[in-house]
PDB file of C-alpha atoms in Angstrom:
ATOM      1  CA  UNK A  90     -90.047 -10.577  60.917  1.00  0.00           C
ATOM      2  CA  UNK A  91     -87.229 -12.873  62.009  1.00  0.00           C
ATOM      3  CA  UNK A  92     -86.359 -15.740  59.697  1.00  0.00           C
ATOM      4  CA  UNK A  93     -83.798 -17.270  62.041  1.00  0.00           C
ATOM      5  CA  UNK A  94     -83.564 -17.945  65.760  1.00  0.00           C
ATOM      6  CA  UNK A  95     -80.223 -18.180  67.532  1.00  0.00           C
ATOM      7  CA  UNK A  96     -79.235 -18.370  71.197  1.00  0.00           C
ATOM      8  CA  UNK A  97     -78.183 -15.024  72.569  1.00  0.00           C
ATOM      9  CA  UNK A  98     -74.862 -16.231  73.889  1.00  0.00           C
ATOM     10  CA  UNK A  99     -72.676 -19.307  74.284  1.00  0.00           C
ATOM     11  CA  UNK A 100     -69.391 -20.193  75.937  1.00  0.00           C
ATOM     12  CA  UNK A 101     -66.809 -22.624  74.633  1.00  0.00           C
ATOM     13  CA  UNK A 102     -63.528 -23.825  76.102  1.00  0.00           C
ATOM     14  CA  UNK A 103     -60.453 -23.090  74.041  1.00  0.00           C
ATOM     15  CA  UNK A 104     -59.463 -26.050  71.876  1.00  0.00           C
ATOM     16  CA  UNK A 105     -62.915 -27.611  71.982  1.00  0.00           C
ATOM     17  CA  UNK A 106     -65.450 -27.626  69.178  1.00  0.00           C
ATOM     18  CA  UNK A 107     -67.931 -24.775  69.187  1.00  0.00           C
ATOM     19  CA  UNK A 108     -71.360 -25.790  67.898  1.00  0.00           C
ATOM     20  CA  UNK A 109     -73.607 -22.830  67.119  1.00  0.00           C
ATOM     21  CA  UNK A 110     -77.237 -23.709  66.369  1.00  0.00           C
ATOM     22  CA  UNK A 111     -79.664 -21.819  64.183  1.00  0.00           C
ATOM     23  CA  UNK A 112     -83.346 -22.472  63.696  1.00  0.00           C
ATOM     24  CA  UNK A 113     -84.889 -21.507  60.362  1.00  0.00           C
ATOM     25  CA  UNK A 114     -88.113 -23.478  60.362  1.00  0.00           C
ATOM     26  CA  UNK A 115     -89.783 -21.318  57.708  1.00  0.00           C
ATOM     27  CA  UNK A 116     -86.973 -21.634  55.166  1.00  0.00           C
ATOM     28  CA  UNK A 117     -88.139 -22.119  51.601  1.00  0.00           C
ATOM     29  CA  UNK A 118     -86.636 -24.285  48.892  1.00  0.00           C
ATOM     30  CA  UNK A 119     -84.742 -21.484  47.168  1.00  0.00           C
ATOM     31  CA  UNK A 120     -83.144 -20.021  50.289  1.00  0.00           C
ATOM     32  CA  UNK A 121     -79.535 -20.362  51.330  1.00  0.00           C
ATOM     33  CA  UNK A 122     -78.195 -20.405  54.875  1.00  0.00           C
ATOM     34  CA  UNK A 123     -75.309 -17.989  55.388  1.00  0.00           C
ATOM     35  CA  UNK A 124     -73.045 -17.550  58.387  1.00  0.00           C
ATOM     36  CA  UNK A 125     -71.062 -14.430  59.203  1.00  0.00           C
ATOM     37  CA  UNK A 126     -69.176 -13.391  62.304  1.00  0.00           C
ATOM     38  CA  UNK A 127     -68.292 -10.009  63.729  1.00  0.00           C
ATOM     39  CA  UNK A 128     -65.299  -9.577  65.954  1.00  0.00           C
ATOM     40  CA  UNK A 129     -65.544  -6.569  68.241  1.00  0.00           C
ATOM     41  CA  UNK A 130     -65.141  -3.226  66.424  1.00  0.00           C
ATOM     42  CA  UNK A 131     -64.721  -4.865  63.031  1.00  0.00           C
ATOM     43  CA  UNK A 132     -67.027  -5.455  60.084  1.00  0.00           C
ATOM     44  CA  UNK A 133     -68.727  -8.822  59.698  1.00  0.00           C
ATOM     45  CA  UNK A 134     -66.732 -11.568  58.017  1.00  0.00           C
ATOM     46  CA  UNK A 135     -68.216 -14.206  55.744  1.00  0.00           C
ATOM     47  CA  UNK A 136     -67.723 -17.741  57.072  1.00  0.00           C
ATOM     48  CA  UNK A 137     -69.670 -20.242  55.021  1.00  0.00           C
ATOM     49  CA  UNK A 138     -72.968 -20.867  53.295  1.00  0.00           C
ATOM     50  CA  UNK A 139     -75.040 -23.820  52.147  1.00  0.00           C
ATOM     51  CA  UNK A 140     -78.281 -24.851  50.515  1.00  0.00           C
ATOM     52  CA  UNK A 141     -78.967 -28.415  51.600  1.00  0.00           C
ATOM     53  CA  UNK A 142     -75.697 -30.302  51.693  1.00  0.00           C
ATOM     54  CA  UNK A 143     -73.190 -30.076  54.505  1.00  0.00           C
ATOM     55  CA  UNK A 144     -70.318 -27.763  53.712  1.00  0.00           C
ATOM     56  CA  UNK A 145     -66.778 -27.409  55.013  1.00  0.00           C
ATOM     57  CA  UNK A 146     -64.062 -24.851  54.416  1.00  0.00           C
ATOM     58  CA  UNK A 147     -60.915 -23.752  56.169  1.00  0.00           C
ATOM     59  CA  UNK A 148     -62.869 -21.816  58.768  1.00  0.00           C
ATOM     60  CA  UNK A 149     -65.797 -24.017  59.704  1.00  0.00           C
ATOM     61  CA  UNK A 150     -68.296 -26.723  58.875  1.00  0.00           C
ATOM     62  CA  UNK A 151     -71.983 -26.197  58.240  1.00  0.00           C
ATOM     63  CA  UNK A 152     -74.400 -28.993  59.020  1.00  0.00           C
ATOM     64  CA  UNK A 153     -77.910 -28.550  57.632  1.00  0.00           C
ATOM     65  CA  UNK A 154     -80.650 -30.925  58.744  1.00  0.00           C
ATOM     66  CA  UNK A 155     -82.396 -32.995  56.104  1.00  0.00           C
ATOM     67  CA  UNK A 156     -85.610 -30.975  56.433  1.00  0.00           C
ATOM     68  CA  UNK A 157     -83.488 -27.779  56.278  1.00  0.00           C
ATOM     69  CA  UNK A 158     -85.299 -26.311  59.253  1.00  0.00           C
ATOM     70  CA  UNK A 159     -82.151 -25.912  61.298  1.00  0.00           C
ATOM     71  CA  UNK A 160     -78.405 -25.835  60.933  1.00  0.00           C
ATOM     72  CA  UNK A 161     -75.280 -25.880  63.053  1.00  0.00           C
ATOM     73  CA  UNK A 162     -72.057 -24.024  62.488  1.00  0.00           C
ATOM     74  CA  UNK A 163     -69.080 -25.940  63.836  1.00  0.00           C
ATOM     75  CA  UNK A 164     -65.736 -24.412  64.680  1.00  0.00           C
ATOM     76  CA  UNK A 165     -63.711 -27.603  65.195  1.00  0.00           C
ATOM     77  CA  UNK A 166     -61.022 -26.231  67.513  1.00  0.00           C
ATOM     78  CA  UNK A 167     -62.083 -22.891  68.928  1.00  0.00           C
ATOM     79  CA  UNK A 168     -59.411 -20.341  69.777  1.00  0.00           C
ATOM     80  CA  UNK A 169     -59.632 -17.098  71.717  1.00  0.00           C
ATOM     81  CA  UNK A 170     -59.672 -15.255  68.393  1.00  0.00           C
ATOM     82  CA  UNK A 171     -62.965 -16.931  67.551  1.00  0.00           C
ATOM     83  CA  UNK A 172     -64.710 -14.863  70.222  1.00  0.00           C
ATOM     84  CA  UNK A 173     -67.269 -12.905  68.205  1.00  0.00           C
ATOM     85  CA  UNK A 174     -70.951 -12.489  67.381  1.00  0.00           C
ATOM     86  CA  UNK A 175     -72.062 -15.141  64.898  1.00  0.00           C
ATOM     87  CA  UNK A 176     -74.932 -14.389  62.546  1.00  0.00           C
ATOM     88  CA  UNK A 177     -77.073 -16.995  60.790  1.00  0.00           C
ATOM     89  CA  UNK A 178     -78.912 -15.521  57.799  1.00  0.00           C
ATOM     90  CA  UNK A 179     -81.437 -17.058  55.427  1.00  0.00           C
ATOM     91  CA  UNK A 180     -81.799 -15.416  52.064  1.00  0.00           C
ATOM     92  CA  UNK A 181     -83.197 -16.330  48.658  1.00  0.00           C
ATOM     93  CA  UNK A 182     -80.894 -18.085  46.259  1.00  0.00           C
ATOM     94  CA  UNK A 183     -81.275 -15.752  43.320  1.00  0.00           C
ATOM     95  CA  UNK A 184     -81.456 -12.482  45.198  1.00  0.00           C
ATOM     96  CA  UNK A 185     -78.176 -10.891  44.277  1.00  0.00           C
ATOM     97  CA  UNK A 186     -79.820  -7.518  44.612  1.00  0.00           C
ATOM     98  CA  UNK A 187     -81.632  -8.167  47.886  1.00  0.00           C
ATOM     99  CA  UNK A 188     -79.604  -7.028  50.896  1.00  0.00           C
ATOM    100  CA  UNK A 189     -78.726  -9.347  53.716  1.00  0.00           C
ATOM    101  CA  UNK A 190     -80.642  -8.652  56.902  1.00  0.00           C
ATOM    102  CA  UNK A 191     -78.660  -9.376  60.056  1.00  0.00           C
ATOM    103  CA  UNK A 192     -80.401 -10.462  63.240  1.00  0.00           C
ATOM    104  CA  UNK A 193     -78.938 -10.270  66.728  1.00  0.00           C
ATOM    105  CA  UNK A 194     -76.730 -13.325  66.355  1.00  0.00           C
ATOM    106  CA  UNK A 195     -75.040 -15.446  69.005  1.00  0.00           C
ATOM    107  CA  UNK A 196     -72.272 -13.990  71.097  1.00  0.00           C
ATOM    108  CA  UNK A 197     -69.652 -16.741  71.384  1.00  0.00           C
ATOM    109  CA  UNK A 198     -67.090 -16.402  74.145  1.00  0.00           C
ATOM    110  CA  UNK A 199     -64.107 -18.720  73.909  1.00  0.00           C
ATOM    111  CA  UNK A 200     -62.617 -19.219  77.348  1.00  0.00           C
ATOM    112  CA  UNK A 201     -59.020 -20.161  78.080  1.00  0.00           C
TER     113      UNK A 201
ATOM    114  CA  UNK B 183     -57.801  -8.788  44.345  1.00  0.00           C
ATOM    115  CA  UNK B 184     -60.785  -6.843  45.528  1.00  0.00           C
ATOM    116  CA  UNK B 185     -60.445  -4.337  48.339  1.00  0.00           C
ATOM    117  CA  UNK B 186     -62.811  -1.960  50.052  1.00  0.00           C
ATOM    118  CA  UNK B 187     -61.724   1.324  51.579  1.00  0.00           C
ATOM    119  CA  UNK B 188     -63.715   3.195  54.151  1.00  0.00           C
ATOM    120  CA  UNK B 189     -62.708   6.375  55.936  1.00  0.00           C
ATOM    121  CA  UNK B 190     -62.273   7.926  58.347  1.00  0.00           C
ATOM    122  CA  UNK B 191     -61.907   5.245  61.013  1.00  0.00           C
ATOM    123  CA  UNK B 192     -63.214   7.494  63.777  1.00  0.00           C
ATOM    124  CA  UNK B 193     -65.061  10.771  63.745  1.00  0.00           C
ATOM    125  CA  UNK B 194     -66.391  13.104  66.420  1.00  0.00           C
ATOM    126  CA  UNK B 195     -68.873  15.656  65.176  1.00  0.00           C
ATOM    127  CA  UNK B 196     -71.074  18.230  66.938  1.00  0.00           C
ATOM    128  CA  UNK B 197     -74.841  18.060  66.719  1.00  0.00           C
ATOM    129  CA  UNK B 198     -76.109  19.949  63.698  1.00  0.00           C
ATOM    130  CA  UNK B 199     -72.918  19.565  61.662  1.00  0.00           C
ATOM    131  CA  UNK B 200     -72.841  17.886  58.242  1.00  0.00           C
ATOM    132  CA  UNK B 201     -71.476  14.422  57.565  1.00  0.00           C
ATOM    133  CA  UNK B 202     -69.820  12.746  54.618  1.00  0.00           C
ATOM    134  CA  UNK B 203     -68.493   9.199  54.787  1.00  0.00           C
ATOM    135  CA  UNK B 204     -66.908   7.690  51.719  1.00  0.00           C
ATOM    136  CA  UNK B 205     -66.528   4.095  50.648  1.00  0.00           C
ATOM    137  CA  UNK B 206     -64.662   2.911  47.568  1.00  0.00           C
ATOM    138  CA  UNK B 207     -64.161  -0.538  46.119  1.00  0.00           C
ATOM    139  CA  UNK B 208     -61.267  -1.688  43.962  1.00  0.00           C
ATOM    140  CA  UNK B 209     -60.792  -4.714  41.794  1.00  0.00           C
ATOM    141  CA  UNK B 210     -64.367  -5.352  40.766  1.00  0.00           C
ATOM    142  CA  UNK B 211     -67.008  -3.901  38.491  1.00  0.00           C
ATOM    143  CA  UNK B 212     -70.719  -3.282  38.995  1.00  0.00           C
ATOM    144  CA  UNK B 213     -70.734  -4.206  42.664  1.00  0.00           C
ATOM    145  CA  UNK B 214     -73.785  -3.962  44.848  1.00  0.00           C
ATOM    146  CA  UNK B 215     -72.960  -1.524  47.633  1.00  0.00           C
ATOM    147  CA  UNK B 216     -74.436  -1.251  51.109  1.00  0.00           C
ATOM    148  CA  UNK B 217     -74.358   1.015  54.155  1.00  0.00           C
ATOM    149  CA  UNK B 218     -75.095  -0.513  57.544  1.00  0.00           C
ATOM    150  CA  UNK B 219     -75.118   1.072  60.991  1.00  0.00           C
ATOM    151  CA  UNK B 220     -74.581  -0.516  64.352  1.00  0.00           C
ATOM    152  CA  UNK B 221     -75.569   1.520  67.383  1.00  0.00           C
ATOM    153  CA  UNK B 222     -73.852   0.731  70.674  1.00  0.00           C
ATOM    154  CA  UNK B 223     -74.944  -2.701  71.905  1.00  0.00           C
ATOM    155  CA  UNK B 224     -77.313  -3.160  69.004  1.00  0.00           C
ATOM    156  CA  UNK B 225     -77.448  -5.252  65.846  1.00  0.00           C
ATOM    157  CA  UNK B 226     -76.574  -4.297  62.296  1.00  0.00           C
ATOM    158  CA  UNK B 227     -79.172  -2.110  60.635  1.00  0.00           C
ATOM    159  CA  UNK B 228     -79.271  -1.789  56.856  1.00  0.00           C
ATOM    160  CA  UNK B 229     -79.474   1.884  55.871  1.00  0.00           C
ATOM    161  CA  UNK B 230     -79.030   2.041  52.099  1.00  0.00           C
ATOM    162  CA  UNK B 231     -78.082  -0.168  49.212  1.00  0.00           C
ATOM    163  CA  UNK B 232     -77.269   0.446  45.580  1.00  0.00           C
ATOM    164  CA  UNK B 233     -77.246  -1.872  42.582  1.00  0.00           C
ATOM    165  CA  UNK B 234     -75.830   0.706  40.190  1.00  0.00           C
ATOM    166  CA  UNK B 235     -74.732   4.294  39.621  1.00  0.00           C
ATOM    167  CA  UNK B 236     -77.383   6.705  40.806  1.00  0.00           C
ATOM    168  CA  UNK B 237     -79.613   3.884  42.106  1.00  0.00           C
ATOM    169  CA  UNK B 238     -80.204   4.144  45.842  1.00  0.00           C
ATOM    170  CA  UNK B 239     -82.676   2.213  47.955  1.00  0.00           C
ATOM    171  CA  UNK B 240     -83.403   3.398  51.460  1.00  0.00           C
ATOM    172  CA  UNK B 241     -84.413   0.921  54.126  1.00  0.00           C
ATOM    173  CA  UNK B 242     -85.373   3.209  56.977  1.00  0.00           C
ATOM    174  CA  UNK B 243     -86.484   6.850  57.162  1.00  0.00           C
ATOM    175  CA  UNK B 244     -83.767   8.852  58.838  1.00  0.00           C
ATOM    176  CA  UNK B 245     -81.573  11.874  58.886  1.00  0.00           C
ATOM    177  CA  UNK B 246     -79.172  10.377  56.375  1.00  0.00           C
ATOM    178  CA  UNK B 247     -78.868  10.094  52.605  1.00  0.00           C
ATOM    179  CA  UNK B 248     -76.654   8.132  50.250  1.00  0.00           C
ATOM    180  CA  UNK B 249     -75.283   8.695  46.775  1.00  0.00           C
ATOM    181  CA  UNK B 250     -73.369   6.649  44.255  1.00  0.00           C
ATOM    182  CA  UNK B 251     -71.669   9.056  41.860  1.00  0.00           C
ATOM    183  CA  UNK B 252     -69.370   6.408  40.401  1.00  0.00           C
ATOM    184  CA  UNK B 253     -69.556   2.658  39.946  1.00  0.00           C
ATOM    185  CA  UNK B 254     -67.271   1.897  42.877  1.00  0.00           C
ATOM    186  CA  UNK B 255     -67.977   4.839  45.149  1.00  0.00           C
ATOM    187  CA  UNK B 256     -70.694   5.037  47.775  1.00  0.00           C
ATOM    188  CA  UNK B 257     -71.175   8.093  49.974  1.00  0.00           C
ATOM    189  CA  UNK B 258     -73.215   8.475  53.140  1.00  0.00           C
ATOM    190  CA  UNK B 259     -74.232  12.003  54.047  1.00  0.00           C
ATOM    191  CA  UNK B 260     -76.188  14.106  56.458  1.00  0.00           C
ATOM    192  CA  UNK B 261     -76.951  17.801  56.397  1.00  0.00           C
ATOM    193  CA  UNK B 262     -77.418  18.055  60.176  1.00  0.00           C
ATOM    194  CA  UNK B 263     -76.317  15.324  62.530  1.00  0.00           C
ATOM    195  CA  UNK B 264     -78.396  14.237  65.493  1.00  0.00           C
ATOM    196  CA  UNK B 265     -77.165  12.584  68.688  1.00  0.00           C
ATOM    197  CA  UNK B 266     -78.965   9.441  67.585  1.00  0.00           C
ATOM    198  CA  UNK B 267     -76.763   9.246  64.480  1.00  0.00           C
ATOM    199  CA  UNK B 268     -73.879   8.048  66.636  1.00  0.00           C
ATOM    200  CA  UNK B 269     -72.782   4.530  65.819  1.00  0.00           C
ATOM    201  CA  UNK B 270     -70.495   2.259  63.860  1.00  0.00           C
ATOM    202  CA  UNK B 271     -71.024   2.701  60.112  1.00  0.00           C
ATOM    203  CA  UNK B 272     -70.069  -0.113  57.810  1.00  0.00           C
ATOM    204  CA  UNK B 273     -69.861  -0.202  54.041  1.00  0.00           C
ATOM    205  CA  UNK B 274     -70.037  -3.496  52.179  1.00  0.00           C
ATOM    206  CA  UNK B 275     -69.981  -4.774  48.621  1.00  0.00           C
ATOM    207  CA  UNK B 276     -71.069  -7.896  46.826  1.00  0.00           C
ATOM    208  CA  UNK B 277     -71.118  -9.240  43.304  1.00  0.00           C
ATOM    209  CA  UNK B 278     -73.956 -11.683  43.353  1.00  0.00           C
ATOM    210  CA  UNK B 279     -75.052 -13.174  46.611  1.00  0.00           C
ATOM    211  CA  UNK B 280     -73.234 -16.451  46.138  1.00  0.00           C
ATOM    212  CA  UNK B 281     -69.867 -14.908  46.918  1.00  0.00           C
ATOM    213  CA  UNK B 282     -71.015 -13.240  50.115  1.00  0.00           C
ATOM    214  CA  UNK B 283     -70.482  -9.724  51.324  1.00  0.00           C
ATOM    215  CA  UNK B 284     -67.155  -8.036  52.021  1.00  0.00           C
ATOM    216  CA  UNK B 285     -67.260  -5.342  54.662  1.00  0.00           C
ATOM    217  CA  UNK B 286     -65.011  -2.364  55.170  1.00  0.00           C
ATOM    218  CA  UNK B 287     -63.289  -1.638  58.450  1.00  0.00           C
ATOM    219  CA  UNK B 288     -65.983   0.796  59.537  1.00  0.00           C
ATOM    220  CA  UNK B 289     -66.263   4.360  60.805  1.00  0.00           C
ATOM    221  CA  UNK B 290     -67.072   4.976  64.434  1.00  0.00           C
ATOM    222  CA  UNK B 291     -69.093   8.198  64.567  1.00  0.00           C
ATOM    223  CA  UNK B 292     -69.728  10.001  67.823  1.00  0.00           C
ATOM    224  CA  UNK B 293     -72.085  12.960  67.713  1.00  0.00           C
ATOM    225  CA  UNK B 294     -71.596  15.271  70.688  1.00  0.00           C
TER     226      UNK B 294
END
């Protein structure tokens, strides 16, 4: 049973911002939103996570709507190396022992 | 710093042969450990996870088994490989969900 919905694929021009949406309309109050990405033939890489406030780190920004039913991952200046599958995952806050379940993600293609 | 080692990087095995993939973590104690598999063109499937020595949880019935003989060692095994066992096998660790997962570089298994 899918907790998140993401577009199958997206294109982005190099140097432009890539905005990757994720719908998680059934999210509950104790669940975090996590983002990972997987570059071809590599293991997934953690990007960012948030609960209800917007978050920013050196890789990306995470914008979570006020009702928490959707979020957007923003790569401010996409490069060719950002071409990857991006996974949005919702998981309970205090579930250190509950494994992450990856969906199908969004395949982002950054085009020169 | 924490590191995760996974080997071999690639493996070609005949149908019916045994399998042993090893994953070790350095620089942390009491990690949660995970095995995921990604079949060609498919998403990441959780196979096993472990929250401690000798504690293994299986997510899907299959031809594989896992063991955790030491705190930072996680082994994936099979007595007789099937063609359908081909895929990209990834080991990961975490210490509490808040810090995210760190994945190994993966083993690409081809059963012929």
